[in-house]
Amino acid sequence: MEQTETLKRDLHPSYIELSKAALKNNLDFLRRKAGKGVTISSVIKGNAYGHGIDTFLPMAEECGISHFSVFSADEAVKALQASQNPDTHVMIMGMIADEAVEWAIGRDISFYVFEFGRMEKAIEAAKKTKKRAKLHILVETGMHRTGFERKELDRVIAYLKENREYLKVEGICTHFAGAESVANYVRIQNQKQRFAEAVKRFKSEIGPIPRIHAASSAALLAYPDTIYNMVRIGIAQYGFWPSREVYMLLKRKDRREGRDPLVRLMCWKSSVMSLKEVEEGEFIGYGNFHLTNRRERIATVPVGYKHGYPRNLTNTGFVLIRGERAKVSGLVNMNMITVDVTDIPNVQKGDEVVIIGKQGSQEISLASFGELANNLNYEVLTRLPVDLPRMIV
Ligand SMILES: *Cc1c(COP(=O)(O)O)cnc(C)c1O
């Protein structure tokens, strides 16, 4: 059943709006940073960082993106289903089972290889499908997660040369171990150098390679010499900084960037479900988490931990109602929260509630979901449930 936007809004207790204007703004900024002739591969793993592959991908296509990076084969399926553009290309950066290699080649999906076993599978499958496998050779430069070691490269090159008929080297790539923090500066410098050496070697042995890529959002912004001819951009396209450090670095380098050049795409909204006056000295909700110390007006909002609203925001989180902040008062439940609206005049059942994003001049940032963990943005975003409806505004 096709759900119209209005129906989605009526059926679901909360929903996520995605701003196309914000995406355009961010891509313009990132294209400026990447420079002419550099492909931006839009990283859409983790259900497009919680933005929803189904909704996000066609919108990104309309903004001129035709290369998408996913982690695993199931995400590639989703991406191809959502795509409206026959020229869109999908690249798998991580997990693909041996059994799925033939499927990927048949659908023209390119994928990372970092083990000889996968290359052998690719040859077998290429023979069967009578199509060359499009490979991205992942080289180990210091991340120590996946990737061919330096001492294996001779064998990799020989293998690729021998099997040219079946294997096409679509790309050569690596990934940096924490370009978002200056604490990793030396490690990144070493990785950059090892990658440059590997690229040189491959080019001289194999010939031209269509896509050479290493940079994620942080590397693009903090280490422009990692750009090559493609960058893999996740978090920044959605309007979030990889870390506060990267933002400060950019501000220092470019004083013209007065305002934040990235705009958040996402606004997570719900509405007031019910209201209640509670006398002074009463507990609200389960247990004894919140004791009223005056007569309080309490609104229930149908969003809970089931929907990705963190339980540790009990008594500490805020939402926006009528352009003002209302504090979560009492335990975060599975499907709802209770918020104190005593000081916000005139709150009515059905009023819009913003859980993440802007309302009037106020904003609830992702970071305010908990300030401490470094990569928290990534985690909160990808925990947003798949079944929350997303719609473009
Ligand atoms: C997630 C990921 C990216 C994108 O990282 P961002 O920091 O979100 O830009 C790039 N490359 C690889 C291999 C990744 O796993």
PDB file of C-alpha atoms in Angstrom, residues 67-214:
ATOM      1  CA  HIS A  67      27.536   6.902  -6.610  1.00  0.00           C
ATOM      2  CA  PHE A  68      26.501   5.317  -3.313  1.00  0.00           C
ATOM      3  CA  SER A  69      28.504   3.355  -0.745  1.00  0.00           C
ATOM      4  CA  VAL A  70      26.943   0.748   1.506  1.00  0.00           C
ATOM      5  CA  PHE A  71      28.414  -1.631   4.064  1.00  0.00           C
ATOM      6  CA  SER A  72      26.708  -4.873   3.098  1.00  0.00           C
ATOM      7  CA  ALA A  73      24.825  -6.653   0.337  1.00  0.00           C
ATOM      8  CA  ASP A  74      21.403  -6.233   1.966  1.00  0.00           C
ATOM      9  CA  GLU A  75      21.888  -2.466   1.945  1.00  0.00           C
ATOM     10  CA  ALA A  76      22.837  -2.649  -1.724  1.00  0.00           C
ATOM     11  CA  VAL A  77      19.503  -4.348  -2.415  1.00  0.00           C
ATOM     12  CA  LYS A  78      17.666  -1.525  -0.645  1.00  0.00           C
ATOM     13  CA  ALA A  79      19.658   1.091  -2.528  1.00  0.00           C
ATOM     14  CA  LEU A  80      18.905  -0.425  -5.933  1.00  0.00           C
ATOM     15  CA  GLN A  81      15.223  -0.743  -5.044  1.00  0.00           C
ATOM     16  CA  ALA A  82      15.061   2.925  -4.043  1.00  0.00           C
ATOM     17  CA  SER A  83      17.005   4.201  -7.052  1.00  0.00           C
ATOM     18  CA  GLN A  84      15.192   6.088  -9.802  1.00  0.00           C
ATOM     19  CA  ASN A  85      18.258   6.625 -11.946  1.00  0.00           C
ATOM     20  CA  PRO A  86      19.622   3.876 -14.220  1.00  0.00           C
ATOM     21  CA  ASP A  87      23.108   5.437 -13.992  1.00  0.00           C
ATOM     22  CA  THR A  88      23.292   5.064 -10.233  1.00  0.00           C
ATOM     23  CA  HIS A  89      26.154   2.889  -9.065  1.00  0.00           C
ATOM     24  CA  VAL A  90      26.345   1.046  -5.746  1.00  0.00           C
ATOM     25  CA  MET A  91      29.578  -0.014  -4.057  1.00  0.00           C
ATOM     26  CA  ILE A  92      29.805  -2.464  -1.147  1.00  0.00           C
ATOM     27  CA  MET A  93      32.584  -1.508   1.279  1.00  0.00           C
ATOM     28  CA  GLY A  94      32.304  -4.414   3.688  1.00  0.00           C
ATOM     29  CA  MET A  95      30.353  -7.619   4.004  1.00  0.00           C
ATOM     30  CA  ILE A  96      29.332  -9.723   1.084  1.00  0.00           C
ATOM     31  CA  ALA A  97      28.942 -13.464   1.518  1.00  0.00           C
ATOM     32  CA  ASP A  98      30.652 -15.736  -1.001  1.00  0.00           C
ATOM     33  CA  GLU A  99      27.183 -16.860  -2.045  1.00  0.00           C
ATOM     34  CA  ALA A 100      26.205 -13.291  -2.967  1.00  0.00           C
ATOM     35  CA  VAL A 101      29.217 -12.424  -5.129  1.00  0.00           C
ATOM     36  CA  GLU A 102      27.597 -13.722  -8.298  1.00  0.00           C
ATOM     37  CA  TRP A 103      24.473 -11.711  -7.557  1.00  0.00           C
ATOM     38  CA  ALA A 104      26.545  -8.543  -7.111  1.00  0.00           C
ATOM     39  CA  ILE A 105      28.418  -8.998 -10.381  1.00  0.00           C
ATOM     40  CA  GLY A 106      25.171  -9.657 -12.206  1.00  0.00           C
ATOM     41  CA  ARG A 107      23.760  -6.366 -10.910  1.00  0.00           C
ATOM     42  CA  ASP A 108      26.894  -4.386 -11.710  1.00  0.00           C
ATOM     43  CA  ILE A 109      27.588  -3.701  -8.055  1.00  0.00           C
ATOM     44  CA  SER A 110      31.249  -3.100  -7.282  1.00  0.00           C
ATOM     45  CA  PHE A 111      32.737  -4.372  -4.052  1.00  0.00           C
ATOM     46  CA  TYR A 112      35.831  -4.174  -1.874  1.00  0.00           C
ATOM     47  CA  VAL A 113      38.262  -7.067  -1.871  1.00  0.00           C
ATOM     48  CA  PHE A 114      40.730  -7.538   0.962  1.00  0.00           C
ATOM     49  CA  GLU A 115      41.353 -11.299   0.812  1.00  0.00           C
ATOM     50  CA  PHE A 116      42.450 -13.701  -1.896  1.00  0.00           C
ATOM     51  CA  GLY A 117      39.448 -15.905  -1.176  1.00  0.00           C
ATOM     52  CA  ARG A 118      37.073 -13.205  -2.300  1.00  0.00           C
ATOM     53  CA  MET A 119      39.053 -12.658  -5.509  1.00  0.00           C
ATOM     54  CA  GLU A 120      38.794 -16.366  -6.272  1.00  0.00           C
ATOM     55  CA  LYS A 121      35.043 -16.228  -5.706  1.00  0.00           C
ATOM     56  CA  ALA A 122      34.868 -13.192  -7.975  1.00  0.00           C
ATOM     57  CA  ILE A 123      36.637 -15.090 -10.764  1.00  0.00           C
ATOM     58  CA  GLU A 124      34.315 -18.097 -10.410  1.00  0.00           C
ATOM     59  CA  ALA A 125      31.259 -15.841 -10.472  1.00  0.00           C
ATOM     60  CA  ALA A 126      32.565 -13.772 -13.387  1.00  0.00           C
ATOM     61  CA  LYS A 127      32.981 -16.959 -15.406  1.00  0.00           C
ATOM     62  CA  LYS A 128      29.403 -17.962 -14.655  1.00  0.00           C
ATOM     63  CA  THR A 129      27.796 -14.586 -15.314  1.00  0.00           C
ATOM     64  CA  LYS A 130      30.117 -13.802 -18.248  1.00  0.00           C
ATOM     65  CA  LYS A 131      30.654 -10.359 -16.760  1.00  0.00           C
ATOM     66  CA  ARG A 132      33.809  -8.913 -15.262  1.00  0.00           C
ATOM     67  CA  ALA A 133      33.770  -8.346 -11.527  1.00  0.00           C
ATOM     68  CA  LYS A 134      34.331  -4.701 -10.554  1.00  0.00           C
ATOM     69  CA  LEU A 135      36.742  -4.697  -7.663  1.00  0.00           C
ATOM     70  CA  HIS A 136      37.995  -2.066  -5.273  1.00  0.00           C
ATOM     71  CA  ILE A 137      41.315  -3.173  -3.840  1.00  0.00           C
ATOM     72  CA  LEU A 138      41.432  -2.251  -0.161  1.00  0.00           C
ATOM     73  CA  VAL A 139      44.996  -1.729   0.994  1.00  0.00           C
ATOM     74  CA  GLU A 140      46.098  -1.925   4.608  1.00  0.00           C
ATOM     75  CA  THR A 141      47.789   1.319   5.545  1.00  0.00           C
ATOM     76  CA  GLY A 142      47.480   1.311   9.319  1.00  0.00           C
ATOM     77  CA  MET A 143      43.839   0.846  10.262  1.00  0.00           C
ATOM     78  CA  HIS A 144      44.461  -2.872  10.901  1.00  0.00           C
ATOM     79  CA  ARG A 145      40.912  -3.956  10.316  1.00  0.00           C
ATOM     80  CA  THR A 146      40.635  -5.191   6.738  1.00  0.00           C
ATOM     81  CA  GLY A 147      42.927  -4.709   3.755  1.00  0.00           C
ATOM     82  CA  PHE A 148      45.794  -6.342   1.865  1.00  0.00           C
ATOM     83  CA  GLU A 149      49.122  -6.038   3.641  1.00  0.00           C
ATOM     84  CA  ARG A 150      52.039  -4.351   1.881  1.00  0.00           C
ATOM     85  CA  LYS A 151      53.858  -7.681   1.545  1.00  0.00           C
ATOM     86  CA  GLU A 152      50.828  -9.195  -0.222  1.00  0.00           C
ATOM     87  CA  LEU A 153      50.614  -6.545  -2.918  1.00  0.00           C
ATOM     88  CA  ASP A 154      53.003  -8.258  -5.357  1.00  0.00           C
ATOM     89  CA  ARG A 155      50.809 -11.331  -5.282  1.00  0.00           C
ATOM     90  CA  VAL A 156      47.634  -9.232  -5.593  1.00  0.00           C
ATOM     91  CA  ILE A 157      49.016  -7.465  -8.659  1.00  0.00           C
ATOM     92  CA  ALA A 158      50.155 -10.700 -10.288  1.00  0.00           C
ATOM     93  CA  TYR A 159      46.757 -12.238  -9.620  1.00  0.00           C
ATOM     94  CA  LEU A 160      44.913  -9.271 -11.110  1.00  0.00           C
ATOM     95  CA  LYS A 161      47.131  -9.287 -14.199  1.00  0.00           C
ATOM     96  CA  GLU A 162      46.616 -12.990 -14.735  1.00  0.00           C
ATOM     97  CA  ASN A 163      42.849 -12.660 -14.466  1.00  0.00           C
ATOM     98  CA  ARG A 164      42.199  -9.435 -16.357  1.00  0.00           C
ATOM     99  CA  GLU A 165      39.573 -11.241 -18.366  1.00  0.00           C
ATOM    100  CA  TYR A 166      37.470 -11.691 -15.212  1.00  0.00           C
ATOM    101  CA  LEU A 167      38.554  -8.977 -12.840  1.00  0.00           C
ATOM    102  CA  LYS A 168      38.363  -5.261 -13.454  1.00  0.00           C
ATOM    103  CA  VAL A 169      40.174  -3.024 -11.003  1.00  0.00           C
ATOM    104  CA  GLU A 170      37.524  -0.370 -10.573  1.00  0.00           C
ATOM    105  CA  GLY A 171      39.239   1.255  -7.637  1.00  0.00           C
ATOM    106  CA  ILE A 172      41.974   1.282  -5.067  1.00  0.00           C
ATOM    107  CA  CYS A 173      41.187   2.493  -1.584  1.00  0.00           C
ATOM    108  CA  THR A 174      41.961   2.709   2.101  1.00  0.00           C
ATOM    109  CA  HIS A 175      40.312   4.068   5.228  1.00  0.00           C
ATOM    110  CA  PHE A 176      41.858   6.318   7.879  1.00  0.00           C
ATOM    111  CA  ALA A 177      41.852   5.376  11.532  1.00  0.00           C
ATOM    112  CA  GLY A 178      40.332   8.512  13.012  1.00  0.00           C
ATOM    113  CA  ALA A 179      40.896  11.572  10.816  1.00  0.00           C
ATOM    114  CA  GLU A 180      38.413  13.462  13.009  1.00  0.00           C
ATOM    115  CA  SER A 181      40.894  13.867  15.864  1.00  0.00           C
ATOM    116  CA  VAL A 182      44.297  15.537  15.818  1.00  0.00           C
ATOM    117  CA  ALA A 183      45.388  12.948  18.385  1.00  0.00           C
ATOM    118  CA  ASN A 184      45.739  10.555  15.429  1.00  0.00           C
ATOM    119  CA  TYR A 185      47.822  12.960  13.326  1.00  0.00           C
ATOM    120  CA  VAL A 186      50.981  10.835  13.108  1.00  0.00           C
ATOM    121  CA  ARG A 187      49.048   7.673  12.357  1.00  0.00           C
ATOM    122  CA  ILE A 188      47.173   9.434   9.539  1.00  0.00           C
ATOM    123  CA  GLN A 189      50.399  10.843   8.064  1.00  0.00           C
ATOM    124  CA  ASN A 190      51.828   7.318   7.919  1.00  0.00           C
ATOM    125  CA  GLN A 191      48.649   5.956   6.358  1.00  0.00           C
ATOM    126  CA  LYS A 192      48.683   8.699   3.719  1.00  0.00           C
ATOM    127  CA  GLN A 193      52.233   7.856   2.750  1.00  0.00           C
ATOM    128  CA  ARG A 194      51.620   4.110   2.527  1.00  0.00           C
ATOM    129  CA  PHE A 195      48.525   4.657   0.433  1.00  0.00           C
ATOM    130  CA  ALA A 196      50.355   6.993  -1.957  1.00  0.00           C
ATOM    131  CA  GLU A 197      53.031   4.325  -2.455  1.00  0.00           C
ATOM    132  CA  ALA A 198      50.442   1.621  -3.133  1.00  0.00           C
ATOM    133  CA  VAL A 199      48.591   3.832  -5.619  1.00  0.00           C
ATOM    134  CA  LYS A 200      51.817   4.503  -7.501  1.00  0.00           C
ATOM    135  CA  ARG A 201      52.656   0.835  -7.640  1.00  0.00           C
ATOM    136  CA  PHE A 202      49.205  -0.197  -8.874  1.00  0.00           C
ATOM    137  CA  LYS A 203      49.089   2.491 -11.525  1.00  0.00           C
ATOM    138  CA  SER A 204      52.458   1.494 -12.937  1.00  0.00           C
ATOM    139  CA  GLU A 205      51.634  -2.231 -12.917  1.00  0.00           C
ATOM    140  CA  ILE A 206      47.931  -2.281 -13.793  1.00  0.00           C
ATOM    141  CA  GLY A 207      47.467   0.970 -15.714  1.00  0.00           C
ATOM    142  CA  PRO A 208      44.903   3.701 -15.071  1.00  0.00           C
ATOM    143  CA  ILE A 209      42.455   3.037 -12.230  1.00  0.00           C
ATOM    144  CA  PRO A 210      39.064   4.764 -12.491  1.00  0.00           C
ATOM    145  CA  ARG A 211      38.477   5.463  -8.800  1.00  0.00           C
ATOM    146  CA  ILE A 212      41.089   6.209  -6.179  1.00  0.00           C
ATOM    147  CA  HIS A 213      39.543   6.944  -2.817  1.00  0.00           C
ATOM    148  CA  ALA A 214      40.550   7.283   0.809  1.00  0.00           C
TER     149      ALA A 214
END
